[in-house]
mmCIF file of C-alpha atoms and ligand atoms in Angstrom:
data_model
loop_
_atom_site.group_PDB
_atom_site.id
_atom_site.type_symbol
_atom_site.label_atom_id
_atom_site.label_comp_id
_atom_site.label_asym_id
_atom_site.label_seq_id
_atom_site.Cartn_x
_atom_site.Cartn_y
_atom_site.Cartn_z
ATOM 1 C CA UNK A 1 1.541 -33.146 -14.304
ATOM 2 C CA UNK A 2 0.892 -34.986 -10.869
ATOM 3 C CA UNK A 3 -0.492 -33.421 -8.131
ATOM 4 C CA UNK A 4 2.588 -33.796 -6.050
ATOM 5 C CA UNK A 5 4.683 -32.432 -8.884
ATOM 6 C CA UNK A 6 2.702 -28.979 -8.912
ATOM 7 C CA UNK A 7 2.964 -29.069 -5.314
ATOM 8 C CA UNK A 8 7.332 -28.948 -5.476
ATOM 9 C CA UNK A 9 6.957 -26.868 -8.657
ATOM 10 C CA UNK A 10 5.372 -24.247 -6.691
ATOM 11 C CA UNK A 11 6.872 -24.066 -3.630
ATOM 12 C CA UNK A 12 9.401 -21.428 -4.253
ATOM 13 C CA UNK A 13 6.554 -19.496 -5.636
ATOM 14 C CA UNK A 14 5.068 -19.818 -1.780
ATOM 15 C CA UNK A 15 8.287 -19.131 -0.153
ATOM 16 C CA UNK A 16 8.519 -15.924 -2.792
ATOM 17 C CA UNK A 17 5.200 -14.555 -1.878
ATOM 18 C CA UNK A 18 5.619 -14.961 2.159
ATOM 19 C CA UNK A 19 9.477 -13.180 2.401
ATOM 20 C CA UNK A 20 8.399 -10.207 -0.496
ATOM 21 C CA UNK A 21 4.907 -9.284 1.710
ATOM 22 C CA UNK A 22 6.694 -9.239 4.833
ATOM 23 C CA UNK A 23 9.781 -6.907 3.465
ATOM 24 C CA UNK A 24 6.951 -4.748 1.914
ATOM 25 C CA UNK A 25 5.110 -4.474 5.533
ATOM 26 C CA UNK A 26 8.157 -3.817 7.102
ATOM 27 C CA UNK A 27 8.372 -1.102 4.925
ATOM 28 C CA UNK A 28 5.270 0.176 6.173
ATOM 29 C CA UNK A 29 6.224 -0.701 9.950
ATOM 30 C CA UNK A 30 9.585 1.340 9.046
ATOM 31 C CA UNK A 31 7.756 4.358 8.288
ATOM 32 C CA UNK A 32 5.222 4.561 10.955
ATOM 33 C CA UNK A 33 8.133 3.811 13.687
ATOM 34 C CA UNK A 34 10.320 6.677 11.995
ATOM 35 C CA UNK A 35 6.937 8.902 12.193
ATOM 36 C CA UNK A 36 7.089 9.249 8.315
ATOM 37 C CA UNK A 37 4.337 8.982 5.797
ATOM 38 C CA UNK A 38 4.196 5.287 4.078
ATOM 39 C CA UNK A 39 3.684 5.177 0.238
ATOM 40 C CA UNK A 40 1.979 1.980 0.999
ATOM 41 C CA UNK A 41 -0.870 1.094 2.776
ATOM 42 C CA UNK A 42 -1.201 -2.578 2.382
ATOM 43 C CA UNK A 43 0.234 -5.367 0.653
ATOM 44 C CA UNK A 44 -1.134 -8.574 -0.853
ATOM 45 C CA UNK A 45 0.271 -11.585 -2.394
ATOM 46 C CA UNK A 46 -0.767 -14.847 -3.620
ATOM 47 C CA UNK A 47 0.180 -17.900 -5.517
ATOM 48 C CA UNK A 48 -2.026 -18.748 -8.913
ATOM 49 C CA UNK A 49 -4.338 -21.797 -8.173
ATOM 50 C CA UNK A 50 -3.390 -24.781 -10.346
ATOM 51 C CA UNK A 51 -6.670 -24.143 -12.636
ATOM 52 C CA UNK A 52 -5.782 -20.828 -13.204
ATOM 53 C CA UNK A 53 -2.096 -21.655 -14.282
ATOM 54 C CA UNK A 54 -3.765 -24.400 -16.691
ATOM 55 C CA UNK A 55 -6.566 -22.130 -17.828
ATOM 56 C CA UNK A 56 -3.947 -19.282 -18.600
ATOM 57 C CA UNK A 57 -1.478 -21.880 -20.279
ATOM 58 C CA UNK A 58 -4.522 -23.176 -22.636
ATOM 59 C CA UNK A 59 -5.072 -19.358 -23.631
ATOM 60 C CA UNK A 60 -1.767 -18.649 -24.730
ATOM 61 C CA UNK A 61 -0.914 -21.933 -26.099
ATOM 62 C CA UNK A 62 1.571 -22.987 -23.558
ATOM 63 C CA UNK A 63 2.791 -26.233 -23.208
ATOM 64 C CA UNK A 64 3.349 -27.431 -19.479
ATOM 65 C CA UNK A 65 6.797 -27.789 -19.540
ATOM 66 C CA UNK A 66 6.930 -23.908 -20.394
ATOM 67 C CA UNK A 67 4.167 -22.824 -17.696
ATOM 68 C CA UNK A 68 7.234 -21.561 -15.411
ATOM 69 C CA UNK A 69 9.426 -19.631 -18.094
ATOM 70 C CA UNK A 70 6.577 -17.935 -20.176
ATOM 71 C CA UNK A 71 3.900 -17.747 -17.027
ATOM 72 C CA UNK A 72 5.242 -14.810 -15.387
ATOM 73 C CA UNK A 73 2.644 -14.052 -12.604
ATOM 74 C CA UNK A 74 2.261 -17.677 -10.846
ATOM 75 C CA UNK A 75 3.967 -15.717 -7.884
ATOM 76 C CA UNK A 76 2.177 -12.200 -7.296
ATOM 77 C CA UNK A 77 2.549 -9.309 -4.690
ATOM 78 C CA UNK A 78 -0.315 -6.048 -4.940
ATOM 79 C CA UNK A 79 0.582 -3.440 -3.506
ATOM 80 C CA UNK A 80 -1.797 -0.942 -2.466
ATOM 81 C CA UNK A 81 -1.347 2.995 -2.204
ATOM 82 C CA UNK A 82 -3.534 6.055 -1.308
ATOM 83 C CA UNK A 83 -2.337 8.244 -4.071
ATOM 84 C CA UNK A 84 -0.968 7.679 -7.561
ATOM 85 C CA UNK A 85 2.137 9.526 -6.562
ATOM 86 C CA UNK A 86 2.225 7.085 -4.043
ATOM 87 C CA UNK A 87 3.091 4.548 -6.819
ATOM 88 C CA UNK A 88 6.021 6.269 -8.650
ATOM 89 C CA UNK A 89 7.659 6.154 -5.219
ATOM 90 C CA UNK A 90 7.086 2.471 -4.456
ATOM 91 C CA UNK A 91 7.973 1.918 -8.439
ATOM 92 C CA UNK A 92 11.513 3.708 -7.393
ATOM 93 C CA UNK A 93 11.755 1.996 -4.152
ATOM 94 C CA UNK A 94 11.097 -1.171 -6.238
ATOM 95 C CA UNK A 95 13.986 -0.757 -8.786
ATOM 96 C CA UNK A 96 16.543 0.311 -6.309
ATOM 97 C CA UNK A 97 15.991 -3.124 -4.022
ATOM 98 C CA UNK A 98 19.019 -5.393 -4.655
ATOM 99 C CA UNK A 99 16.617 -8.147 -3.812
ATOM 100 C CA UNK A 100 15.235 -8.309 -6.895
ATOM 101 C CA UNK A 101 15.933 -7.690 -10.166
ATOM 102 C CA UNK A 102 13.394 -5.886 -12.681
ATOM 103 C CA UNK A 103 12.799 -7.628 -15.749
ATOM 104 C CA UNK A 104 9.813 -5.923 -17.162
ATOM 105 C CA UNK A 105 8.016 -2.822 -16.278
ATOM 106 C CA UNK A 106 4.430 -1.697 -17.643
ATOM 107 C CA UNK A 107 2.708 1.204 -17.001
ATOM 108 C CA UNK A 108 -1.244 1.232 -17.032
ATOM 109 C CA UNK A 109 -1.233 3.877 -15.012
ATOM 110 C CA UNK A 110 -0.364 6.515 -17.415
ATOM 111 C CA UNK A 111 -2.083 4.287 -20.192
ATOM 112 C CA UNK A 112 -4.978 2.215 -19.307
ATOM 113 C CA UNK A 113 -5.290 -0.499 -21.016
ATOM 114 C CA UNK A 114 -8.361 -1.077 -23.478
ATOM 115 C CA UNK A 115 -10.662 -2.296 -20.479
ATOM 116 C CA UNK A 116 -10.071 1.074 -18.822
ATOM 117 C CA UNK A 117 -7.614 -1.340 -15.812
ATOM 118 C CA UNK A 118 -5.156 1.092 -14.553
ATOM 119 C CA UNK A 119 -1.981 -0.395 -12.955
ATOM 120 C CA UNK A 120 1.751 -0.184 -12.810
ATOM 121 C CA UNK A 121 3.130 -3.895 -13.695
ATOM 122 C CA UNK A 122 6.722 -4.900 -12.926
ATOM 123 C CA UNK A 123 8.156 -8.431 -13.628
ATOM 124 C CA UNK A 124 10.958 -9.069 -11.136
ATOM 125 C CA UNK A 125 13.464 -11.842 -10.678
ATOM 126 C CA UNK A 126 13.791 -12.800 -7.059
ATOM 127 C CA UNK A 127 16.128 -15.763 -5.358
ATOM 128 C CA UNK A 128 14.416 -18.421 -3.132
ATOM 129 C CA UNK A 129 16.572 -20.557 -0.741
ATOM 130 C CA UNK A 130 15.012 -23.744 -0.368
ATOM 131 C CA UNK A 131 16.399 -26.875 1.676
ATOM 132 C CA UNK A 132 19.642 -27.451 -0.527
ATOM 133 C CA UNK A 133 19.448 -24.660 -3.512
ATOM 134 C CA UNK A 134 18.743 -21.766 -4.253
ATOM 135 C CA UNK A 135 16.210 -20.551 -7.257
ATOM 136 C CA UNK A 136 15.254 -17.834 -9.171
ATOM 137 C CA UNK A 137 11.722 -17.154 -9.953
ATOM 138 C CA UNK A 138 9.655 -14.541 -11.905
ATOM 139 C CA UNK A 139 7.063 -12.636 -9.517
ATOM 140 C CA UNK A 140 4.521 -10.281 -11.354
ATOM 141 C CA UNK A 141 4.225 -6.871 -8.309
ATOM 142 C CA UNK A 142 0.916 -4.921 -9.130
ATOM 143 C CA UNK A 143 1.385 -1.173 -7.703
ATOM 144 C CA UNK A 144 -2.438 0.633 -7.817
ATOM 145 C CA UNK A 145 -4.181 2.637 -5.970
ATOM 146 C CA UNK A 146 -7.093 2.013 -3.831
ATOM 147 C CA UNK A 147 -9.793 3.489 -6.163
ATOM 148 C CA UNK A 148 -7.802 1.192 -9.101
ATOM 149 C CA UNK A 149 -7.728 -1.867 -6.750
ATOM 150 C CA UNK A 150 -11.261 -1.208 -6.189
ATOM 151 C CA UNK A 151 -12.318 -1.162 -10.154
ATOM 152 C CA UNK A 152 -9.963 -3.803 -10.830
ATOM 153 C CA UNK A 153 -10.963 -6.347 -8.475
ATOM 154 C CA UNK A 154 -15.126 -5.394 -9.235
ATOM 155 C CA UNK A 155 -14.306 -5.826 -13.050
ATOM 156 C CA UNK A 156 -11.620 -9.141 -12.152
ATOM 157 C CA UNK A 157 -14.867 -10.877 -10.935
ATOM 158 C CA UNK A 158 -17.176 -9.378 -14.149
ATOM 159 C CA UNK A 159 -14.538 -11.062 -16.483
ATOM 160 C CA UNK A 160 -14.364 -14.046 -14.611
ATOM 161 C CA UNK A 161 -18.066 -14.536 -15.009
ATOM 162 C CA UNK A 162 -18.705 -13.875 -18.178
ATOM 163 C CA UNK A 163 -15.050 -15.315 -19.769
ATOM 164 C CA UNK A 164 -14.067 -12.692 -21.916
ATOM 165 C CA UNK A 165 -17.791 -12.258 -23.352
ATOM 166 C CA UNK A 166 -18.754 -9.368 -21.110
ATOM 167 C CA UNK A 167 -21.985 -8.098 -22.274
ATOM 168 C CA UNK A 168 -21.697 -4.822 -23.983
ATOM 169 C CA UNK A 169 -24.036 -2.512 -21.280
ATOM 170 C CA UNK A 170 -21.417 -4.286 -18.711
ATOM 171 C CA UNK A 171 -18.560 -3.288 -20.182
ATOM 172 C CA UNK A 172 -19.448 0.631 -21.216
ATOM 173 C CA UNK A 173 -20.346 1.126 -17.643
ATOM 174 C CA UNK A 174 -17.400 0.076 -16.423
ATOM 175 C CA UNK A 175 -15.705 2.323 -18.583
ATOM 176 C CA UNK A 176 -17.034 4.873 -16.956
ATOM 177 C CA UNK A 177 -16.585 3.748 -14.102
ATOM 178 C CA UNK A 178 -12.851 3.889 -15.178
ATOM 179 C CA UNK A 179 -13.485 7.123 -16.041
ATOM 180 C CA UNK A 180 -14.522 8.188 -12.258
ATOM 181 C CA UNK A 181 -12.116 6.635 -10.437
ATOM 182 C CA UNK A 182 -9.398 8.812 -12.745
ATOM 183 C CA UNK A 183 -10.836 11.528 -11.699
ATOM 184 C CA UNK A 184 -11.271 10.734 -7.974
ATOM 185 C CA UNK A 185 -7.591 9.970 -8.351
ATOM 186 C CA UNK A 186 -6.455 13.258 -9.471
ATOM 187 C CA UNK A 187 -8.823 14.824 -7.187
ATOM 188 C CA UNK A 188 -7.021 13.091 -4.016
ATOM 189 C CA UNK A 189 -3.901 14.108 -5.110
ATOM 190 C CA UNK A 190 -4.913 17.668 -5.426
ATOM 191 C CA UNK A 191 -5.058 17.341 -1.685
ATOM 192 C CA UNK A 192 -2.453 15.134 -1.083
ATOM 193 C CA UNK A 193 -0.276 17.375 1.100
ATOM 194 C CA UNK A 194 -2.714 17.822 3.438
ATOM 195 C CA UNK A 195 -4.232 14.769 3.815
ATOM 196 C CA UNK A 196 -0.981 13.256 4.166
ATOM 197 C CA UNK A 197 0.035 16.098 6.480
ATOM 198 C CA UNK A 198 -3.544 14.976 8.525
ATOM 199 C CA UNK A 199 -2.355 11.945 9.076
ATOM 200 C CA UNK A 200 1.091 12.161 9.865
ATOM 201 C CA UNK A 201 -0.213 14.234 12.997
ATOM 202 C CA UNK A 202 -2.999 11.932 13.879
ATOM 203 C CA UNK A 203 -0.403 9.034 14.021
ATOM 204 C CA UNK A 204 2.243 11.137 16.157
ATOM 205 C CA UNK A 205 -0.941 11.962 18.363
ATOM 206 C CA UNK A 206 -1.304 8.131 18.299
ATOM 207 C CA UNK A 207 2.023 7.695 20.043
ATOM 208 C CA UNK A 208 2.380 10.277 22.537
ATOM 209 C CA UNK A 209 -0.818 8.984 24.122
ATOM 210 C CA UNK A 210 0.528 5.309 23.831
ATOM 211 C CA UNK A 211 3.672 6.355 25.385
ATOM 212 C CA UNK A 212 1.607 8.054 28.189
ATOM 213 C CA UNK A 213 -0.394 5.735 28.961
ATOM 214 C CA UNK A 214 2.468 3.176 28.685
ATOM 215 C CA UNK A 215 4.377 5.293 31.337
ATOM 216 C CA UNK A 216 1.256 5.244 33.540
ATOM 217 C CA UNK A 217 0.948 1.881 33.639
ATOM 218 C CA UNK A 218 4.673 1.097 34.558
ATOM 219 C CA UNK A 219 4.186 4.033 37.597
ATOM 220 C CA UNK A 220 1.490 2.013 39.036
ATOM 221 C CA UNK A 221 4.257 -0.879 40.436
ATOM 222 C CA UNK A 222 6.655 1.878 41.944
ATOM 223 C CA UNK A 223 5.009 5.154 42.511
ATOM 224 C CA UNK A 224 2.649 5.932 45.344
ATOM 225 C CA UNK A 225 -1.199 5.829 44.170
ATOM 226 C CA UNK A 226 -1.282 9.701 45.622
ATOM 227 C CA UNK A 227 1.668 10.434 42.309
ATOM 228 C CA UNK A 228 -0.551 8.546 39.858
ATOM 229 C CA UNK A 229 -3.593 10.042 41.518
ATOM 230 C CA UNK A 230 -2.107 13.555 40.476
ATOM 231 C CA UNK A 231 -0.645 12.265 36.921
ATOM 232 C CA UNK A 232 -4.021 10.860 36.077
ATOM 233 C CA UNK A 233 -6.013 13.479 36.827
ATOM 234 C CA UNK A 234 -3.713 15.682 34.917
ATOM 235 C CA UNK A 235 -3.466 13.529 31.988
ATOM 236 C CA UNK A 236 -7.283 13.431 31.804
ATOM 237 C CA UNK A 237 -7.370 17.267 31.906
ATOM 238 C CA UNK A 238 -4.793 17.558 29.109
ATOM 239 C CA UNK A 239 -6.797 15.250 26.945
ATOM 240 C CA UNK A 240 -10.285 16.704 27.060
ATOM 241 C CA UNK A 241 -8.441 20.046 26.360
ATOM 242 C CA UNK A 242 -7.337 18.479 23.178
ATOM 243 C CA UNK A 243 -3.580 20.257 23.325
ATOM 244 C CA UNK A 244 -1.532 18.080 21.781
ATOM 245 C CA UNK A 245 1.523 20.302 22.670
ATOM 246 C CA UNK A 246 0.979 20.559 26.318
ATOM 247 C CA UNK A 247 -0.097 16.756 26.180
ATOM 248 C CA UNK A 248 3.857 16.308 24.436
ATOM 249 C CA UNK A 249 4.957 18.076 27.558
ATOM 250 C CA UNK A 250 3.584 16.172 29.999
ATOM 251 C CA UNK A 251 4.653 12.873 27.956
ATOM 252 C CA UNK A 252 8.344 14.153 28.228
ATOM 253 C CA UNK A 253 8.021 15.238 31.807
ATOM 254 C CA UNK A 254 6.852 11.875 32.417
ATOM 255 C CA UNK A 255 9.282 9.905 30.630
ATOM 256 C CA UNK A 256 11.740 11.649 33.501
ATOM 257 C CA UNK A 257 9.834 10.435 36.264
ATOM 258 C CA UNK A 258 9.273 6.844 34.740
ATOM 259 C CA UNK A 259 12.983 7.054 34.144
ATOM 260 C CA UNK A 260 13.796 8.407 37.734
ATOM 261 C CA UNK A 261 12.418 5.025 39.019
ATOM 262 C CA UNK A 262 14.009 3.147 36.523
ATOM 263 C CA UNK A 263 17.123 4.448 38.172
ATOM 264 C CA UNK A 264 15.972 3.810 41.680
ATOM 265 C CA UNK A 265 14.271 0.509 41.345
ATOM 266 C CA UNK A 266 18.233 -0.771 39.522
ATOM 267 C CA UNK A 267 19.965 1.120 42.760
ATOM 268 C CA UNK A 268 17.713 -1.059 44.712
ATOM 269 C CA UNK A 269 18.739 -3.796 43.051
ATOM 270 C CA UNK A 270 22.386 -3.509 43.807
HETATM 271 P P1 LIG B 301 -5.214 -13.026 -12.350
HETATM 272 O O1 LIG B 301 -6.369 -13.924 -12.057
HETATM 273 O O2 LIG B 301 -5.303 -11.720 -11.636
HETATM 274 O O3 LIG B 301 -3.902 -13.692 -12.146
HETATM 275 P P2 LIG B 301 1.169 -10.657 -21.458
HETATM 276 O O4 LIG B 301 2.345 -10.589 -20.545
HETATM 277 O O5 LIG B 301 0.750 -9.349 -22.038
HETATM 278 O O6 LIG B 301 1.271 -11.764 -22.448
HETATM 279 P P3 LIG B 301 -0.452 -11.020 -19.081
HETATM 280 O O7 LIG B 301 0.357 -11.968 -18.290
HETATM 281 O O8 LIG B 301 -1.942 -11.198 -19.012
HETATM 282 O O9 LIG B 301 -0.111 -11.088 -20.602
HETATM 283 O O10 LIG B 301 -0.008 -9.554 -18.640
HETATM 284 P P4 LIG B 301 -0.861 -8.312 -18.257
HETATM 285 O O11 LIG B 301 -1.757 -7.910 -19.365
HETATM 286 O O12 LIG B 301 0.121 -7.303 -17.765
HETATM 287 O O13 LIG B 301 -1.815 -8.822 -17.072
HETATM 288 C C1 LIG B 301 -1.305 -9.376 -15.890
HETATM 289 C C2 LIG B 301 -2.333 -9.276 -14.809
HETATM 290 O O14 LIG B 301 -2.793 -7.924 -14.697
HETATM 291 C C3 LIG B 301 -3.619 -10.076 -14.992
HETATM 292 O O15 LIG B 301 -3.414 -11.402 -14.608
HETATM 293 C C4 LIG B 301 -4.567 -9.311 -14.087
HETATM 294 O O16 LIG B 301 -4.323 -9.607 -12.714
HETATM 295 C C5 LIG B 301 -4.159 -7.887 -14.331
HETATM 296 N N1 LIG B 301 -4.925 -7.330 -15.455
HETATM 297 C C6 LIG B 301 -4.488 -7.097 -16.691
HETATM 298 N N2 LIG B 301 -5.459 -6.574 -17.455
HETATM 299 C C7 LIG B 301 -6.562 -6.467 -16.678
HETATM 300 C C8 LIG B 301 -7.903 -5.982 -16.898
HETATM 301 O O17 LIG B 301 -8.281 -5.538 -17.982
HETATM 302 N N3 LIG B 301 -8.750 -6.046 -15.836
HETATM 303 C C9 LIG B 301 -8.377 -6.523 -14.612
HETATM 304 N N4 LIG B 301 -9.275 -6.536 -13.626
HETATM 305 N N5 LIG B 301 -7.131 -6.993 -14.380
HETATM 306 C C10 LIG B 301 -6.233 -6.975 -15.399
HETATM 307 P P5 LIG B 301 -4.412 -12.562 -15.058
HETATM 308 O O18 LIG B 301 -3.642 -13.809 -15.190
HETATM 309 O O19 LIG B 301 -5.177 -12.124 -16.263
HETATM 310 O O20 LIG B 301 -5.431 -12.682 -13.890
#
């Protein structure tokens, strides 16, 4: 096939990958701005290079014409978690989209495959607008966790260098290295609560001071320096002192008097 010709074949596959990262990150946006815990940390996608579309096709004995119904993962989307609980909650978000349609669902997660790879594998259908059509394209999601994302990529570029003849030493420590990161897995989640519940506090500490110092900055072009004198100072007092409760307070007290000039500054006006 001509150059140009891959090009338009994979297109949608581009268009695919751009629209299903960003509706995963807004995902995660969501959840921060709602001050709820996100299942996902990060999300990756890519399209397969030509050579590696070829190379697969060659593998499998697949003729060209068939590389788009029988290649399933030319479009792909990781997505990354902290926990493995993490990933039966994206897998559910996943199914109930009506954006896509699953096709195929694996679980390595439960089972590893042979290799010791640990995943959780869906195949959905997902519609592309393009110029003057719309089509429908397979794209291969990859749900892991971080410790899996880290063995899997480590033993990605093993395989790749040593195509499929991985010397045995190679391989048996990476199996144990499988081995580790199950454990580190289950270990996390043993402490999941509370490292999620860590977090969800450092990020709403996050915000109140953001909001604060977002207030303070507005004060400076209507209140007198003497005011943000005094609501410096006391911010500055409230912070070494670490209380997050009486820095809350403050925030709210200061939302009124940002608000109070708000008011003032549009009376002005008219
Ligand atoms: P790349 O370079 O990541 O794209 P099948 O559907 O069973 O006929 P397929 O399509 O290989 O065959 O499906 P499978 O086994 O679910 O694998 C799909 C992808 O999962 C692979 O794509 C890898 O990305 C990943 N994967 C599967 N097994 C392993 C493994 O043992 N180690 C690692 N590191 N990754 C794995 P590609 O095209 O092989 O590679």
């Amino acid at each position: 096939m001509e150059t140009r010709l891959w090009r338009e074949m994979l297109a949608p596959y581009y268009e695919a990958v751009d629209e299903i990262t960003m509706k995963f990150n807004h995902i995660i946006r969501n959840c921060h701005n709602a001050g709820e815990y996100s299942p996902i940390v990060r999300v990756e996608g890519r399209v397969k290079t030509i050579s590696s579309i070829l190379e697969k096709a060659q593998k499998k004995g697949i003729g060209i014409n068939e590389v788009e119904n029988r290649i399933k993962d030319i479009a792909g989307i990781r997505i990354i978690c902290q926990f493995v609980e993490d990933i039966y909650n994206v897998a559910n978000i996943i199914r109930n989209r009506t954006d896509m349609k699953v096709v195929e669902e694996r679980d390595y997660v439960t089972k590893s495959k042979e290799s010791g790879y640990r995943s959780y594998h869906f195949i959905v259908e997902y519609e592309v607008n393009l110029i003057d059509s719309a089509k429908r394209i397979k794209v291969e999601i990859q749900v892991r966790t971080l410790a899996m994302n880290f063995w899997g990529t480590i033993e990605h570029s093993l395989q790749y260098k040593y195509r499929g003849q991985m010397p045995e030493h190679l391989s048996s420590r990476l199996y144990a290295a499988a081995d580790a990161i199950l454990k580190l897995d289950n270990e996390m989640s043993s402490v999941r609560g509370e490292i999620v519940d860590a977090q969800k506090s450092m990020h709403q500490n996050d915000v109140i001071i953001t909001e604060i110092l977002h207030n303070i900055n507005s004060l400076y072009g209507v209140a007198n320096k003497r005011e943000i004198d005094k609501i410096q100072t006391e911010f500055y007092r409230l912070y070494e002192s670490n209380d997050m409760e009486m820095l809350n307070r403050f925030g709210n007290e200061l939302d009124v008097i940002a608000e109070g000039y708000r008011v003032q500054s549009l009376r002005e006006d008219i």
